[in-house]
Amino acid sequence: MAALCRGRHRWKGLKGLLVFTRNFTGRYDYDLVVIGGGSGGLACSKEAAQLGQKVAVLDYVEPTAKGTKWALGGTCVNVGCIPKKLMHQAALLGTAIKDAKKYGWQMPETVHHDWATMAEAVQNHVRSLNWGHRVQLQDKKVKYLNLKGSMLDEHTVRGLSKAGKETILTAKNIVIATGGRPKYPTQIPGAVEHGITSDDIFWLKRAPGKTLVVGASYVALECAGFLTGIGLDTTVMVRSVALRGFDQQMAGLVTDYMEAYGTRFMWRSVPKRVDKLSSGTLQVTWSDTETGREHKDTYDSVLWAVGRAPETKALGLDKLGVQLNKQSGKILVGPDESTSVPNVYAFGDISEGRPELTPTAIKAGKLLAHRLVGHSADLMNYDSVATTVFTPLEYGCVGLSEEEAERRHGKDGIESEDTCW
């Protein structure tokens, strides 16, 4: 507390200088405008405001193909880390109940899970976090605007409301932190019309029923894990390998455990089409990549988890000259999060080569705020960032996978060993 008090007194002493500086650059409405109200954008904006900057945040959520939408806080709060971990915990509790009998607990013979009760509790918790973020922005004097932002030039942002009203803001610096959204395989007939993604699953009012999860990313396996855990018939369709980019020995342990846990896996399979039958169920046609044979089965829900796309297309970056990776669509940035255009910065999931992790984006956003104000030159260290996969068998890792280590250093240049704890 003493340190905080000393900071406040020093702040007051510098206030005149800050006012003078702001008048000097008073041709802008704001010192900083952040496009994107996810974890990283909010962290950057609040940190900059605490350092004396005049800050505005623009955030707008385009509804999904199914009409799902949410409030301030970004992917992690609304359709990612938070609701995922809560539903993962619900599944773990179900497993614990089954195991409890072996430890002497007298349990009912049959235990049922109610999706509506869980979903309501999860959604109410998320809404409380949405409100909390708005209160924090207000407390820190950050202007929050529920507008869809795009760039007009390196100092000008155009904000568009849901009703189509335009607002123009100018700023000395602009930060892009719009993150990404799940991809739909639009080349597959019926994929968009009849499928859902991780942007929808946590906001469903009713249980998804028998579910086909297409993809084998950590998002796919986490969703499949908690769906199985709460008692739903769940199948994962895998084109090639599970948990690409992670250590494949560990990935094998995860999928083996999930299969024993009750999740079905269809390996070397690719979907061809999704048709809605008169009964309301979804008929999925897929082919075996080894034999070429086609198969069909029916499901209540099809969840696409085939990757994510950065939210860059509607930002006007091409006209401004902001360089993107042509394959991924992500923004090319330097070690200081700078883009190819002066005064325009980007970080988080939207930046090329950055880990798509909330704590990393939060830290990067805070460090960027300090650099923009001139209080520090410290850069974010993106090496050896730890991550966790919340599958039924939880998997945490840090550093290189064995496959990546071999690719970088050669098989003879590394040592690996199995360790039992």
CSV table of C-alpha atoms in Angstrom, one decimal:
chain,number,residue,atom,x,y,z
A,1,MET,CA,0.0,0.0,0.0
A,2,ALA,CA,2.9,2.4,0.8
A,3,ALA,CA,4.2,1.9,-2.7
A,4,LEU,CA,0.8,2.6,-4.2
A,5,CYS,CA,0.4,5.8,-2.1
A,6,ARG,CA,3.8,7.0,-3.3
A,7,GLY,CA,2.8,6.3,-6.8
A,8,ARG,CA,-0.3,8.4,-6.4
A,9,HIS,CA,1.5,11.4,-5.0
A,10,ARG,CA,4.1,11.2,-7.8
A,11,TRP,CA,1.2,11.1,-10.3
A,12,LYS,CA,-0.2,14.3,-9.0
A,13,GLY,CA,3.1,15.9,-9.3
A,14,LEU,CA,3.3,15.0,-13.0
A,15,LYS,CA,-0.2,15.9,-13.8
A,16,GLY,CA,0.7,19.4,-15.1
A,17,LEU,CA,3.2,17.9,-17.5
A,18,LEU,CA,0.6,15.4,-18.7
A,19,VAL,CA,-1.9,18.1,-19.4
A,20,PHE,CA,0.7,20.1,-21.3
A,21,THR,CA,1.6,17.1,-23.4
A,22,ARG,CA,-2.0,16.4,-24.2
A,23,ASN,CA,-2.6,20.0,-25.3
A,24,PHE,CA,0.5,19.8,-27.5
A,25,THR,CA,-1.0,16.7,-29.3
A,26,GLY,CA,-4.6,18.0,-29.0
A,27,ARG,CA,-5.3,17.6,-32.7
A,28,TYR,CA,-6.5,14.0,-31.8
A,29,ASP,CA,-9.6,13.0,-29.9
A,30,TYR,CA,-7.7,10.4,-28.0
A,31,ASP,CA,-4.1,9.4,-27.1
A,32,LEU,CA,-5.1,5.7,-27.9
A,33,VAL,CA,-8.0,4.0,-29.6
A,34,VAL,CA,-8.2,0.2,-29.2
A,35,ILE,CA,-10.3,-1.8,-31.7
A,36,GLY,CA,-11.3,-5.0,-29.9
A,37,GLY,CA,-12.7,-5.5,-26.4
A,38,GLY,CA,-11.3,-8.9,-25.7
A,39,SER,CA,-8.9,-9.7,-22.8
A,40,GLY,CA,-5.9,-8.2,-24.5
A,41,GLY,CA,-7.6,-5.1,-25.8
A,42,LEU,CA,-9.2,-4.4,-22.4
A,43,ALA,CA,-5.9,-4.9,-20.6
A,44,CYS,CA,-4.0,-2.5,-22.9
A,45,SER,CA,-6.7,0.2,-22.7
A,46,LYS,CA,-7.0,0.1,-18.9
A,47,GLU,CA,-3.2,0.1,-18.5
A,48,ALA,CA,-2.8,3.1,-20.8
A,49,ALA,CA,-5.6,5.0,-19.0
A,50,GLN,CA,-3.9,4.4,-15.6
A,51,LEU,CA,-0.7,5.9,-17.2
A,52,GLY,CA,-2.6,9.1,-17.9
A,53,GLN,CA,-3.7,8.4,-21.5
A,54,LYS,CA,-7.1,9.4,-22.9
A,55,VAL,CA,-8.4,6.0,-24.2
A,56,ALA,CA,-11.3,4.6,-26.1
A,57,VAL,CA,-12.2,1.0,-26.8
A,58,LEU,CA,-14.4,-0.1,-29.7
A,59,ASP,CA,-16.0,-3.5,-29.5
A,60,TYR,CA,-18.7,-5.1,-31.6
A,61,VAL,CA,-19.7,-8.8,-32.0
A,62,GLU,CA,-21.1,-10.0,-35.3
A,63,PRO,CA,-23.8,-12.7,-34.5
A,64,THR,CA,-22.9,-16.2,-35.6
A,65,ALA,CA,-24.7,-18.0,-38.5
A,66,LYS,CA,-27.0,-19.3,-35.8
A,67,GLY,CA,-27.6,-15.9,-34.4
A,68,THR,CA,-25.5,-16.3,-31.2
A,69,LYS,CA,-24.1,-13.1,-29.8
A,70,TRP,CA,-22.5,-11.9,-26.6
A,71,ALA,CA,-21.3,-8.8,-24.8
A,72,LEU,CA,-17.9,-7.2,-23.9
A,73,GLY,CA,-15.0,-9.4,-23.0
A,74,GLY,CA,-14.0,-11.2,-26.1
A,75,THR,CA,-13.6,-14.9,-26.9
A,76,CYS,CA,-12.1,-16.0,-23.5
A,77,VAL,CA,-14.9,-14.6,-21.4
A,78,ASN,CA,-17.9,-15.4,-23.6
A,79,VAL,CA,-17.1,-18.4,-25.8
A,80,GLY,CA,-13.7,-19.7,-24.7
A,81,CYS,CA,-11.7,-20.2,-21.6
A,82,ILE,CA,-14.4,-19.3,-19.0
A,83,PRO,CA,-17.5,-21.2,-20.1
A,84,LYS,CA,-15.3,-24.1,-21.4
A,85,LYS,CA,-13.6,-24.6,-18.0
A,86,LEU,CA,-17.0,-24.4,-16.2
A,87,MET,CA,-18.5,-27.1,-18.5
A,88,HIS,CA,-15.3,-29.1,-18.2
A,89,GLN,CA,-15.7,-28.9,-14.4
A,90,ALA,CA,-19.3,-30.1,-14.7
A,91,ALA,CA,-18.1,-33.2,-16.6
A,92,LEU,CA,-15.4,-33.8,-14.0
A,93,LEU,CA,-18.0,-33.7,-11.2
A,94,GLY,CA,-20.1,-36.3,-13.1
A,95,THR,CA,-17.0,-38.6,-13.2
A,96,ALA,CA,-16.4,-38.0,-9.5
A,97,ILE,CA,-19.9,-39.0,-8.6
A,98,LYS,CA,-19.4,-42.3,-10.4
A,99,ASP,CA,-16.1,-42.9,-8.7
A,100,ALA,CA,-17.5,-41.9,-5.3
A,101,LYS,CA,-19.3,-45.2,-4.8
A,102,LYS,CA,-16.0,-47.0,-4.8
A,103,TYR,CA,-14.9,-44.8,-1.9
A,104,GLY,CA,-17.9,-45.6,0.2
A,105,TRP,CA,-20.3,-42.8,-0.8
A,106,GLN,CA,-23.9,-43.9,-1.0
A,107,MET,CA,-25.1,-42.6,-4.3
A,108,PRO,CA,-28.4,-43.0,-6.2
A,109,GLU,CA,-28.3,-45.8,-8.8
A,110,THR,CA,-28.9,-43.3,-11.7
A,111,VAL,CA,-27.6,-39.8,-11.8
A,112,HIS,CA,-28.8,-37.4,-14.6
A,113,HIS,CA,-27.4,-34.2,-15.9
A,114,ASP,CA,-29.6,-31.2,-16.8
A,115,TRP,CA,-28.1,-29.1,-19.6
A,116,ALA,CA,-30.5,-26.2,-19.1
A,117,THR,CA,-29.5,-25.8,-15.4
A,118,MET,CA,-25.8,-25.9,-16.2
A,119,ALA,CA,-26.1,-23.5,-19.2
A,120,GLU,CA,-28.1,-21.0,-17.3
A,121,ALA,CA,-25.5,-20.9,-14.5
A,122,VAL,CA,-22.6,-20.6,-16.9
A,123,GLN,CA,-24.3,-17.9,-19.0
A,124,ASN,CA,-25.2,-15.9,-15.9
A,125,HIS,CA,-21.6,-16.1,-14.7
A,126,VAL,CA,-20.4,-14.9,-18.1
A,127,ARG,CA,-22.9,-12.0,-18.0
A,128,SER,CA,-21.6,-11.0,-14.6
A,129,LEU,CA,-18.1,-10.8,-16.1
A,130,ASN,CA,-19.4,-8.7,-19.0
A,131,TRP,CA,-20.8,-6.2,-16.5
A,132,GLY,CA,-17.6,-6.3,-14.5
A,133,HIS,CA,-15.6,-5.3,-17.5
A,134,ARG,CA,-17.8,-2.4,-18.3
A,135,VAL,CA,-17.6,-1.1,-14.7
A,136,GLN,CA,-13.8,-1.4,-14.8
A,137,LEU,CA,-13.6,0.6,-18.0
A,138,GLN,CA,-15.8,3.3,-16.4
A,139,ASP,CA,-13.7,3.3,-13.2
A,140,LYS,CA,-10.5,3.8,-15.2
A,141,LYS,CA,-12.1,6.5,-17.4
A,142,VAL,CA,-11.8,4.4,-20.6
A,143,LYS,CA,-14.5,5.3,-23.1
A,144,TYR,CA,-16.4,2.2,-24.2
A,145,LEU,CA,-18.1,2.3,-27.6
A,146,ASN,CA,-20.2,-0.6,-28.9
A,147,LEU,CA,-19.2,0.1,-32.5
A,148,LYS,CA,-17.7,-1.9,-35.3
A,149,GLY,CA,-14.3,-0.3,-35.9
A,150,SER,CA,-12.3,0.0,-39.1
A,151,MET,CA,-9.3,2.1,-40.2
A,152,LEU,CA,-9.5,5.2,-42.4
A,153,ASP,CA,-5.8,6.2,-41.9
A,154,GLU,CA,-3.1,5.7,-39.3
A,155,HIS,CA,-4.7,8.2,-36.9
A,156,THR,CA,-8.4,7.7,-37.8
A,157,VAL,CA,-11.0,5.1,-36.9
A,158,ARG,CA,-14.5,4.7,-38.2
A,159,GLY,CA,-17.0,3.3,-35.8
A,160,LEU,CA,-20.3,1.9,-37.1
A,161,SER,CA,-23.3,1.1,-34.8
A,162,LYS,CA,-25.7,-1.7,-35.3
A,163,ALA,CA,-28.2,0.9,-36.7
A,164,GLY,CA,-25.6,2.1,-39.2
A,165,LYS,CA,-24.7,5.4,-37.5
A,166,GLU,CA,-21.1,6.4,-38.2
A,167,THR,CA,-18.7,7.8,-35.6
A,168,ILE,CA,-15.2,9.1,-36.5
A,169,LEU,CA,-12.5,9.1,-33.9
A,170,THR,CA,-8.9,10.2,-34.2
A,171,ALA,CA,-6.0,9.1,-32.0
A,172,LYS,CA,-2.2,9.4,-31.8
A,173,ASN,CA,-1.9,5.6,-31.7
A,174,ILE,CA,-4.3,2.9,-32.7
A,175,VAL,CA,-4.1,-0.7,-31.4
A,176,ILE,CA,-5.8,-3.6,-33.2
A,177,ALA,CA,-6.8,-6.5,-30.9
A,178,THR,CA,-9.8,-8.0,-32.6
A,179,GLY,CA,-8.8,-11.7,-32.2
A,180,GLY,CA,-10.4,-14.4,-34.3
A,181,ARG,CA,-13.5,-16.5,-34.9
A,182,PRO,CA,-14.1,-20.2,-35.7
A,183,LYS,CA,-14.0,-21.2,-39.4
A,184,TYR,CA,-16.8,-22.9,-41.3
A,185,PRO,CA,-15.9,-25.3,-44.1
A,186,THR,CA,-18.0,-23.4,-46.6
A,187,GLN,CA,-17.1,-25.8,-49.4
A,188,ILE,CA,-19.1,-28.6,-47.6
A,189,PRO,CA,-22.9,-28.4,-48.5
A,190,GLY,CA,-24.9,-27.9,-45.4
A,191,ALA,CA,-22.0,-27.0,-43.1
A,192,VAL,CA,-23.1,-23.4,-42.4
A,193,GLU,CA,-26.8,-24.0,-42.5
A,194,HIS,CA,-26.9,-27.0,-40.1
A,195,GLY,CA,-23.7,-26.8,-38.1
A,196,ILE,CA,-22.6,-24.9,-35.0
A,197,THR,CA,-19.1,-23.9,-33.7
A,198,SER,CA,-17.6,-23.1,-30.3
A,199,ASP,CA,-19.1,-19.7,-30.7
A,200,ASP,CA,-22.5,-21.3,-30.2
A,201,ILE,CA,-22.1,-24.4,-28.0
A,202,PHE,CA,-21.9,-22.5,-24.7
A,203,TRP,CA,-25.0,-20.5,-25.4
A,204,LEU,CA,-27.4,-23.3,-26.3
A,205,LYS,CA,-30.5,-23.4,-24.3
A,206,ARG,CA,-31.0,-27.2,-24.9
A,207,ALA,CA,-28.5,-30.0,-24.8
A,208,PRO,CA,-26.9,-30.6,-28.3
A,209,GLY,CA,-27.8,-34.4,-28.0
A,210,LYS,CA,-25.9,-36.8,-30.1
A,211,THR,CA,-23.0,-34.7,-31.4
A,212,LEU,CA,-20.4,-35.1,-34.2
A,213,VAL,CA,-17.3,-32.9,-33.5
A,214,VAL,CA,-15.4,-32.3,-36.7
A,215,GLY,CA,-11.7,-31.5,-36.1
A,216,ALA,CA,-9.1,-32.6,-33.7
A,217,SER,CA,-7.7,-29.4,-32.4
A,218,TYR,CA,-7.6,-28.7,-28.6
A,219,VAL,CA,-11.0,-26.8,-29.0
A,220,ALA,CA,-12.5,-30.0,-30.7
A,221,LEU,CA,-11.2,-32.4,-28.0
A,222,GLU,CA,-12.1,-30.1,-25.1
A,223,CYS,CA,-15.7,-29.8,-26.4
A,224,ALA,CA,-15.9,-33.5,-27.1
A,225,GLY,CA,-14.6,-34.2,-23.6
A,226,PHE,CA,-17.1,-32.3,-21.6
A,227,LEU,CA,-20.0,-33.4,-23.9
A,228,THR,CA,-19.1,-37.0,-23.2
A,229,GLY,CA,-18.6,-36.3,-19.6
A,230,ILE,CA,-22.1,-35.0,-19.1
A,231,GLY,CA,-23.5,-38.1,-20.7
A,232,LEU,CA,-24.0,-37.2,-24.4
A,233,ASP,CA,-23.2,-39.5,-27.3
A,234,THR,CA,-20.1,-37.8,-28.8
A,235,THR,CA,-18.0,-38.7,-31.8
A,236,VAL,CA,-14.8,-36.9,-33.1
A,237,MET,CA,-14.0,-36.9,-36.8
A,238,VAL,CA,-10.3,-36.7,-37.4
A,239,ARG,CA,-8.7,-36.1,-40.8
A,240,SER,CA,-5.1,-36.9,-39.9
A,241,VAL,CA,-3.7,-36.3,-36.4
A,242,ALA,CA,-5.0,-35.0,-33.1
A,243,LEU,CA,-3.6,-31.9,-31.4
A,244,ARG,CA,-1.4,-30.9,-34.3
A,245,GLY,CA,1.5,-28.8,-33.0
A,246,PHE,CA,1.5,-30.5,-29.6
A,247,ASP,CA,3.8,-33.4,-28.6
A,248,GLN,CA,2.3,-36.4,-30.5
A,249,GLN,CA,3.2,-38.9,-27.8
A,250,MET,CA,1.1,-36.9,-25.3
A,251,ALA,CA,-1.6,-36.3,-27.9
A,252,GLY,CA,-1.9,-40.1,-28.2
A,253,LEU,CA,-2.3,-40.4,-24.4
A,254,VAL,CA,-5.1,-37.8,-24.5
A,255,THR,CA,-7.1,-39.5,-27.3
A,256,ASP,CA,-6.6,-43.0,-25.8
A,257,TYR,CA,-7.9,-41.8,-22.5
A,258,MET,CA,-10.9,-40.1,-24.2
A,259,GLU,CA,-11.7,-43.3,-26.1
A,260,ALA,CA,-11.7,-45.2,-22.8
A,261,TYR,CA,-13.8,-42.4,-21.3
A,262,GLY,CA,-16.5,-43.0,-23.9
A,263,THR,CA,-15.7,-40.6,-26.8
A,264,ARG,CA,-15.8,-42.3,-30.2
A,265,PHE,CA,-13.1,-41.4,-32.8
A,266,MET,CA,-13.4,-41.7,-36.6
A,267,TRP,CA,-9.8,-41.5,-37.8
A,268,ARG,CA,-8.8,-40.6,-41.4
A,269,SER,CA,-12.2,-39.3,-42.2
A,270,VAL,CA,-13.4,-36.2,-44.0
A,271,PRO,CA,-17.0,-34.8,-44.2
A,272,LYS,CA,-18.7,-34.5,-47.6
A,273,ARG,CA,-22.1,-33.0,-46.8
A,274,VAL,CA,-24.7,-32.4,-44.1
A,275,ASP,CA,-28.4,-32.8,-44.8
A,276,LYS,CA,-31.3,-32.1,-42.5
A,277,LEU,CA,-33.8,-34.9,-42.5
A,278,SER,CA,-37.6,-34.5,-42.1
A,279,SER,CA,-37.2,-35.8,-38.5
A,280,GLY,CA,-35.0,-32.8,-37.7
A,281,THR,CA,-31.8,-34.9,-37.3
A,282,LEU,CA,-28.7,-34.2,-39.4
A,283,GLN,CA,-27.4,-36.8,-41.8
A,284,VAL,CA,-23.7,-36.5,-42.3
A,285,THR,CA,-21.9,-38.1,-45.2
A,286,TRP,CA,-18.2,-38.6,-45.0
A,287,SER,CA,-15.4,-40.6,-46.7
A,288,ASP,CA,-12.6,-42.7,-45.4
A,289,THR,CA,-9.4,-41.1,-46.8
A,290,GLU,CA,-7.6,-44.5,-47.0
A,291,THR,CA,-10.3,-46.6,-48.8
A,292,GLY,CA,-12.3,-43.8,-50.4
A,293,ARG,CA,-15.5,-45.4,-49.2
A,294,GLU,CA,-18.4,-43.2,-48.2
A,295,HIS,CA,-20.4,-43.6,-44.9
A,296,LYS,CA,-23.5,-42.0,-43.4
A,297,ASP,CA,-24.8,-41.5,-39.9
A,298,THR,CA,-27.3,-39.2,-38.2
A,299,TYR,CA,-26.6,-36.7,-35.4
A,300,ASP,CA,-28.6,-34.1,-33.4
A,301,SER,CA,-25.7,-31.6,-33.7
A,302,VAL,CA,-22.6,-31.1,-35.8
A,303,LEU,CA,-19.9,-28.9,-34.2
A,304,TRP,CA,-17.2,-27.6,-36.5
A,305,ALA,CA,-13.8,-27.2,-34.9
A,306,VAL,CA,-11.6,-26.9,-37.9
A,307,GLY,CA,-9.6,-23.8,-37.1
A,308,ARG,CA,-9.9,-20.1,-36.5
A,309,ALA,CA,-9.7,-17.1,-38.8
A,310,PRO,CA,-8.4,-13.7,-37.7
A,311,GLU,CA,-10.9,-10.8,-37.7
A,312,THR,CA,-9.0,-8.6,-40.2
A,313,LYS,CA,-11.2,-8.5,-43.3
A,314,ALA,CA,-13.5,-5.7,-42.2
A,315,LEU,CA,-10.8,-3.4,-40.7
A,316,GLY,CA,-9.8,-1.7,-44.0
A,317,LEU,CA,-6.2,-2.7,-43.5
A,318,ASP,CA,-5.5,-3.3,-47.2
A,319,LYS,CA,-6.3,0.3,-48.1
A,320,LEU,CA,-4.1,1.5,-45.3
A,321,GLY,CA,-1.2,-0.7,-46.3
A,322,VAL,CA,-1.0,-2.8,-43.2
A,323,GLN,CA,0.9,-6.0,-44.3
A,324,LEU,CA,-0.8,-9.4,-43.7
A,325,ASN,CA,0.4,-12.9,-44.0
A,326,LYS,CA,-1.4,-13.9,-47.2
A,327,GLN,CA,-2.0,-17.5,-46.1
A,328,SER,CA,-3.2,-17.0,-42.5
A,329,GLY,CA,-4.7,-13.4,-43.0
A,330,LYS,CA,-2.9,-12.4,-39.7
A,331,ILE,CA,-1.1,-9.1,-39.3
A,332,LEU,CA,2.7,-9.0,-39.6
A,333,VAL,CA,4.1,-7.4,-36.5
A,334,GLY,CA,7.6,-6.6,-35.1
A,335,PRO,CA,8.9,-7.5,-31.7
A,336,ASP,CA,7.3,-4.3,-30.3
A,337,GLU,CA,3.8,-5.2,-31.8
A,338,SER,CA,4.2,-2.5,-34.5
A,339,THR,CA,2.7,-3.1,-37.9
A,340,SER,CA,4.0,-1.9,-41.3
A,341,VAL,CA,2.1,1.4,-40.8
A,342,PRO,CA,3.5,3.9,-38.2
A,343,ASN,CA,1.3,4.5,-35.1
A,344,VAL,CA,-0.7,1.3,-35.7
A,345,TYR,CA,-0.1,-1.7,-33.5
A,346,ALA,CA,-1.5,-5.2,-33.2
A,347,PHE,CA,-1.2,-8.0,-30.8
A,348,GLY,CA,-3.0,-11.2,-29.6
A,349,ASP,CA,-4.6,-13.8,-31.8
A,350,ILE,CA,-4.7,-11.4,-34.8
A,351,SER,CA,-0.9,-11.2,-35.0
A,352,GLU,CA,1.2,-13.6,-37.0
A,353,GLY,CA,3.4,-16.0,-35.0
A,354,ARG,CA,1.9,-15.2,-31.6
A,355,PRO,CA,0.4,-17.9,-29.3
A,356,GLU,CA,-3.4,-17.7,-29.2
A,357,LEU,CA,-3.5,-17.5,-25.4
A,358,THR,CA,-5.4,-15.1,-23.2
A,359,PRO,CA,-2.7,-14.5,-20.5
A,360,THR,CA,-0.1,-13.9,-23.2
A,361,ALA,CA,-2.4,-11.2,-24.8
A,362,ILE,CA,-3.0,-9.6,-21.5
A,363,LYS,CA,0.7,-9.3,-20.7
A,364,ALA,CA,1.5,-8.1,-24.2
A,365,GLY,CA,-1.2,-5.5,-24.0
A,366,LYS,CA,0.0,-4.1,-20.7
A,367,LEU,CA,3.7,-3.9,-21.9
A,368,LEU,CA,2.6,-2.2,-25.2
A,369,ALA,CA,0.7,0.4,-23.2
A,370,HIS,CA,3.9,1.2,-21.2
A,371,ARG,CA,5.9,1.5,-24.4
A,372,LEU,CA,3.4,3.8,-26.0
A,373,VAL,CA,3.5,6.2,-23.0
A,374,GLY,CA,7.3,6.0,-22.9
A,375,HIS,CA,7.5,4.4,-19.4
A,376,SER,CA,9.3,1.3,-20.5
A,377,ALA,CA,11.0,-0.4,-23.5
A,378,ASP,CA,10.3,-3.9,-22.2
A,379,LEU,CA,9.1,-6.3,-24.9
A,380,MET,CA,6.9,-9.4,-24.5
A,381,ASN,CA,8.9,-12.6,-24.4
A,382,TYR,CA,7.0,-15.2,-26.5
A,383,ASP,CA,9.4,-18.0,-25.9
A,384,SER,CA,8.4,-21.0,-23.8
A,385,VAL,CA,4.9,-19.9,-23.0
A,386,ALA,CA,3.1,-22.6,-21.0
A,387,THR,CA,-0.4,-23.8,-22.1
A,388,THR,CA,-3.0,-26.4,-20.9
A,389,VAL,CA,-5.5,-28.5,-22.8
A,390,PHE,CA,-8.6,-29.1,-20.7
A,391,THR,CA,-9.5,-32.5,-22.1
A,392,PRO,CA,-10.7,-35.3,-19.7
A,393,LEU,CA,-7.0,-36.2,-19.2
A,394,GLU,CA,-5.7,-32.6,-18.7
A,395,TYR,CA,-2.5,-31.9,-20.5
A,396,GLY,CA,-0.1,-29.0,-19.7
A,397,CYS,CA,3.1,-28.3,-21.6
A,398,VAL,CA,5.8,-25.7,-22.0
A,399,GLY,CA,8.6,-25.4,-24.6
A,400,LEU,CA,9.1,-27.4,-27.8
A,401,SER,CA,7.3,-30.6,-28.6
A,402,GLU,CA,9.6,-33.5,-29.4
A,403,GLU,CA,8.7,-33.2,-33.1
A,404,GLU,CA,9.5,-29.5,-33.2
A,405,ALA,CA,12.7,-30.0,-31.3
A,406,GLU,CA,13.8,-32.6,-33.9
A,407,ARG,CA,12.8,-30.2,-36.8
A,408,ARG,CA,14.9,-27.4,-35.4
A,409,HIS,CA,17.9,-29.3,-34.0
A,410,GLY,CA,17.9,-32.7,-35.7
A,411,LYS,CA,17.3,-36.0,-34.1
A,412,ASP,CA,20.9,-36.3,-32.9
A,413,GLY,CA,20.8,-32.8,-31.4
A,414,ILE,CA,18.2,-33.6,-28.7
A,415,GLU,CA,17.7,-35.9,-25.8
A,416,SER,CA,14.3,-37.2,-24.7
A,417,GLU,CA,13.3,-39.5,-21.9
A,418,ASP,CA,10.0,-40.7,-20.3
A,419,THR,CA,9.7,-39.8,-16.7
A,420,CYS,CA,7.2,-41.3,-14.3
A,421,TRP,CA,6.2,-39.3,-11.2
